[in-house]
XYZ file of C-alpha atoms in Angstrom:
277
model
C 14.292 10.902 -27.634
C 17.640 12.068 -27.128
C 16.746 15.152 -25.010
C 14.818 13.056 -22.574
C 14.818 9.754 -20.838
C 12.846 6.826 -21.526
C 9.625 7.007 -19.183
C 7.208 4.871 -17.681
C 4.057 6.196 -15.673
C 2.153 3.886 -13.617
C -1.637 5.111 -12.573
C -3.016 3.549 -9.453
C -5.847 3.778 -7.047
C -4.382 3.524 -3.319
C -0.803 3.784 -1.584
C 0.207 -0.134 -1.717
C -1.140 -0.810 -5.069
C 1.961 0.468 -6.617
C 3.985 -2.527 -4.878
C 1.251 -5.204 -5.318
C 0.725 -4.834 -8.873
C 3.883 -3.129 -10.501
C 6.625 -3.467 -7.679
C 8.702 -5.665 -10.144
C 8.372 -3.323 -13.194
C 9.071 -0.214 -11.272
C 12.314 -1.481 -9.671
C 13.414 -3.195 -12.678
C 13.139 -0.185 -14.976
C 14.587 2.298 -12.504
C 17.447 0.089 -12.498
C 17.784 0.199 -16.525
C 17.912 4.087 -16.038
C 14.369 4.610 -17.064
C 12.332 7.522 -15.226
C 9.571 5.737 -13.650
C 6.682 8.114 -12.639
C 4.090 6.959 -10.249
C 0.372 8.741 -9.941
C -1.428 7.810 -6.898
C -4.923 8.949 -7.046
C -6.261 8.315 -3.401
C -5.097 9.203 -0.069
C -5.944 5.797 1.326
C -7.791 7.233 4.207
C -10.429 4.127 3.826
C -7.357 1.734 5.274
C -6.639 0.372 8.876
C -5.430 2.770 11.337
C -2.914 2.579 14.016
C -3.775 -0.634 15.880
C -5.644 -2.126 12.860
C -8.700 -0.072 13.880
C -11.139 -0.272 10.808
C -12.855 1.812 8.588
C -15.978 2.892 10.567
C -15.041 1.789 13.885
C -14.495 4.160 16.907
C -11.189 5.808 16.686
C -10.775 5.445 12.945
C -9.351 8.906 11.791
C -9.234 9.190 7.923
C -7.058 12.048 7.680
C -4.653 10.414 10.225
C -4.557 7.433 8.196
C -3.969 9.157 5.160
C -1.028 11.147 6.580
C 0.256 7.869 7.590
C -0.155 6.127 4.200
C 1.424 8.924 2.276
C 4.451 8.433 4.792
C 4.597 4.615 3.700
C 3.867 5.599 0.168
C 6.949 7.421 -0.133
C 9.061 4.725 1.511
C 7.803 2.253 -0.742
C 9.013 4.714 -3.300
C 12.309 4.731 -2.049
C 12.834 0.974 -1.825
C 11.687 0.719 -5.780
C 13.643 3.713 -6.551
C 10.705 5.805 -8.113
C 11.900 9.060 -9.713
C 8.876 10.899 -9.175
C 6.038 10.417 -6.971
C 2.493 12.425 -8.116
C -0.393 12.429 -5.530
C -3.829 13.438 -6.600
C -4.811 13.361 -3.229
C -8.765 12.416 -3.916
C -10.654 10.786 -0.974
C -10.548 7.091 -0.828
C -13.702 5.517 -1.872
C -13.555 2.491 0.391
C -14.766 -1.147 -1.046
C -17.741 -1.525 -3.035
C -20.920 -1.003 -1.064
C -19.395 1.104 1.621
C -20.865 4.357 2.589
C -17.652 6.737 1.670
C -18.659 5.526 -2.166
C -21.368 8.291 -1.754
C -19.157 10.731 -0.175
C -19.153 14.069 -2.558
C -15.067 14.228 -2.194
C -14.695 10.681 -2.810
C -12.442 9.529 -5.970
C -15.528 7.384 -7.129
C -17.992 10.707 -7.051
C -15.324 12.941 -8.781
C -16.387 13.771 -12.401
C -14.134 11.475 -14.966
C -13.216 14.823 -16.807
C -11.995 16.642 -13.595
C -9.387 13.862 -12.858
C -8.818 13.092 -16.323
C -7.817 16.790 -16.702
C -5.298 16.605 -13.822
C -3.760 13.633 -15.025
C -3.540 14.967 -18.470
C -1.300 17.628 -17.316
C 1.046 15.163 -15.723
C 1.327 13.212 -19.025
C 2.012 16.205 -20.941
C 4.634 17.210 -18.285
C 6.486 13.833 -17.948
C 5.382 12.577 -21.502
C 5.291 8.839 -20.874
C 6.371 6.321 -23.466
C 4.507 3.476 -21.507
C 1.450 4.025 -19.425
C 0.366 1.323 -17.039
C -3.262 1.011 -15.229
C -6.215 -1.263 -14.262
C -8.757 -2.762 -17.045
C -12.096 -1.359 -17.188
C -13.209 -3.803 -14.137
C -10.402 -2.284 -11.991
C -9.118 -5.753 -12.177
C -11.141 -7.085 -9.318
C -14.122 -4.397 -9.383
C -12.897 -1.943 -6.479
C -14.389 1.376 -7.452
C -11.319 3.632 -7.054
C -9.638 1.205 -9.422
C -12.139 1.398 -11.995
C -12.088 5.342 -11.729
C -8.386 5.264 -12.122
C -8.918 3.358 -15.237
C -11.218 5.797 -16.380
C -9.217 8.921 -15.917
C -6.298 7.194 -17.413
C -7.873 6.331 -20.956
C -9.802 9.583 -20.919
C -6.684 11.717 -20.190
C -4.917 9.651 -23.221
C -7.552 11.008 -25.208
C -7.101 14.461 -23.966
C -3.357 14.458 -24.930
C -1.666 14.201 -28.196
C 0.947 11.535 -27.138
C 0.760 8.010 -28.182
C 2.556 5.753 -25.738
C 2.113 2.329 -25.392
C -0.538 1.779 -22.877
C -0.994 -1.644 -20.777
C -3.509 -2.957 -18.618
C -2.208 -5.018 -15.329
C -3.498 -8.526 -15.254
C -2.896 -11.954 -13.849
C -2.953 -15.226 -15.720
C -5.626 -17.572 -14.428
C -3.104 -20.161 -13.951
C -1.780 -18.018 -11.483
C -5.043 -16.974 -9.703
C -5.810 -20.671 -9.165
C -2.304 -21.270 -7.688
C -2.971 -18.432 -5.239
C -6.220 -19.716 -4.274
C -4.190 -23.046 -3.226
C -1.550 -20.801 -1.378
C -4.236 -18.865 0.564
C -5.992 -22.323 1.590
C -2.615 -23.464 2.788
C -2.145 -20.431 5.003
C -5.581 -20.593 6.133
C -6.495 -24.248 6.696
C -9.876 -22.986 8.360
C -10.437 -20.766 5.263
C -14.414 -21.813 4.161
C -15.041 -22.764 0.484
C -16.527 -19.411 -1.342
C -20.093 -19.900 -2.378
C -20.703 -20.837 -5.940
C -21.650 -17.229 -7.016
C -18.523 -15.812 -5.469
C -16.243 -18.634 -6.971
C -17.868 -18.111 -10.030
C -16.852 -14.425 -9.955
C -13.128 -15.264 -8.612
C -12.626 -17.637 -11.820
C -13.270 -14.210 -14.023
C -10.498 -12.289 -12.644
C -7.458 -12.262 -14.759
C -6.990 -13.520 -18.323
C -6.539 -16.977 -20.095
C -2.796 -17.264 -20.250
C -2.873 -17.208 -23.882
C -4.439 -13.982 -23.870
C -1.847 -12.294 -22.059
C 0.126 -10.068 -24.354
C 3.415 -9.336 -21.808
C 5.265 -11.139 -19.510
C 7.948 -9.187 -17.891
C 10.503 -11.171 -15.574
C 10.873 -9.207 -12.500
C 12.618 -12.098 -10.516
C 15.753 -10.146 -9.505
C 13.781 -7.543 -8.153
C 11.202 -9.391 -6.062
C 13.108 -8.738 -2.733
C 12.634 -4.967 -3.573
C 9.221 -5.664 -4.200
C 8.376 -7.350 -0.973
C 10.157 -4.937 0.668
C 7.924 -2.145 -0.605
C 4.917 -3.921 0.044
C 6.188 -4.216 3.731
C 6.631 -0.608 3.775
C 2.926 -0.305 3.964
C 3.362 -1.984 7.495
C -0.303 -0.302 8.704
C -1.671 -2.526 6.066
C -0.044 -5.784 6.495
C -2.964 -7.659 7.919
C -4.703 -7.075 4.870
C -1.345 -7.980 2.588
C -1.456 -11.297 2.253
C 1.392 -11.830 0.184
C 3.853 -10.509 3.219
C 2.733 -13.741 5.206
C 4.531 -16.040 2.633
C 8.123 -14.940 3.739
C 10.429 -13.371 1.118
C 11.796 -16.078 -0.113
C 8.785 -17.919 -1.198
C 7.234 -14.566 -2.174
C 10.373 -14.342 -4.862
C 9.624 -17.915 -6.126
C 5.830 -16.948 -6.995
C 5.672 -13.567 -7.870
C 8.897 -13.087 -10.055
C 6.380 -12.400 -13.377
C 4.384 -9.539 -13.696
C 2.028 -9.875 -16.304
C -0.390 -7.128 -18.616
C -2.341 -6.895 -21.810
C -1.316 -4.106 -24.236
C -4.189 -2.083 -25.245
C -2.079 0.750 -27.361
C 0.829 0.425 -29.023
C 2.488 2.743 -31.980
C 5.879 0.522 -32.502
C 4.432 -2.718 -34.280
C 6.590 -4.654 -31.882
C 5.440 -8.216 -31.766
C 3.286 -9.908 -29.317
C 3.735 -11.732 -26.832
C 6.380 -9.690 -25.544
C 9.071 -9.484 -22.421
C 9.661 -5.784 -22.134
C 7.227 -3.131 -21.849
C 9.456 -0.997 -24.079
C 9.637 -3.661 -26.705
C 9.938 -1.426 -30.025
C 11.241 1.674 -28.123
C 14.981 0.992 -27.672
């Protein structure tokens, strides 16, 4: 440990995911002198284009969107003081059921072994002590999130490394609170149908199943600014509508479930690096 810094590696699907789910820990641990490595798997080309033009609409240019989002991602990383950004640059697969899911060059269609081999090389290069990614459902079922989970877990098997491994999650108590806030900001929002409501109720984990609660309150301003750096996607980023003060009040805790550990650190824990320093 003396010859290299403690290192956090976060593996995300798209530009802006790094800020939504892990902006707080990236900023906090960077401030503590820990090396922070962000791996972004796709180019984000299925995001909104200039002027809010949607994928599939006339004038939407995935290549131009990808270039714009790359620039926004670099700006977000600057805000969060990310040490190292690595982009795998697979084509964005889009939301579940979109035709882009079936594009041969999409991340969703990429063989897991191929993506995992590339990620394993980065793991060998950076030798992370902590790895963070999504759970097997990609938190809410997005194809690229699921694929990011798959290649991360496969890459870990390919390497001889034994980092602490975490999946991002959300306490269901907070999910209910977000639902209330969304209705507050969208008074005309219709009630979800029973099937959709049941699916939403399964997102996240019961509070007592969350192993790791990291207080990032002091870095919520950076997290907000990192999200705001993804200006082209602002229409889709609900959290920005809260304003910075309320965002800080509500988004000051990032939560995880620990799935691999060689330290024996007790859970629940309040530090991803518990047992490592």
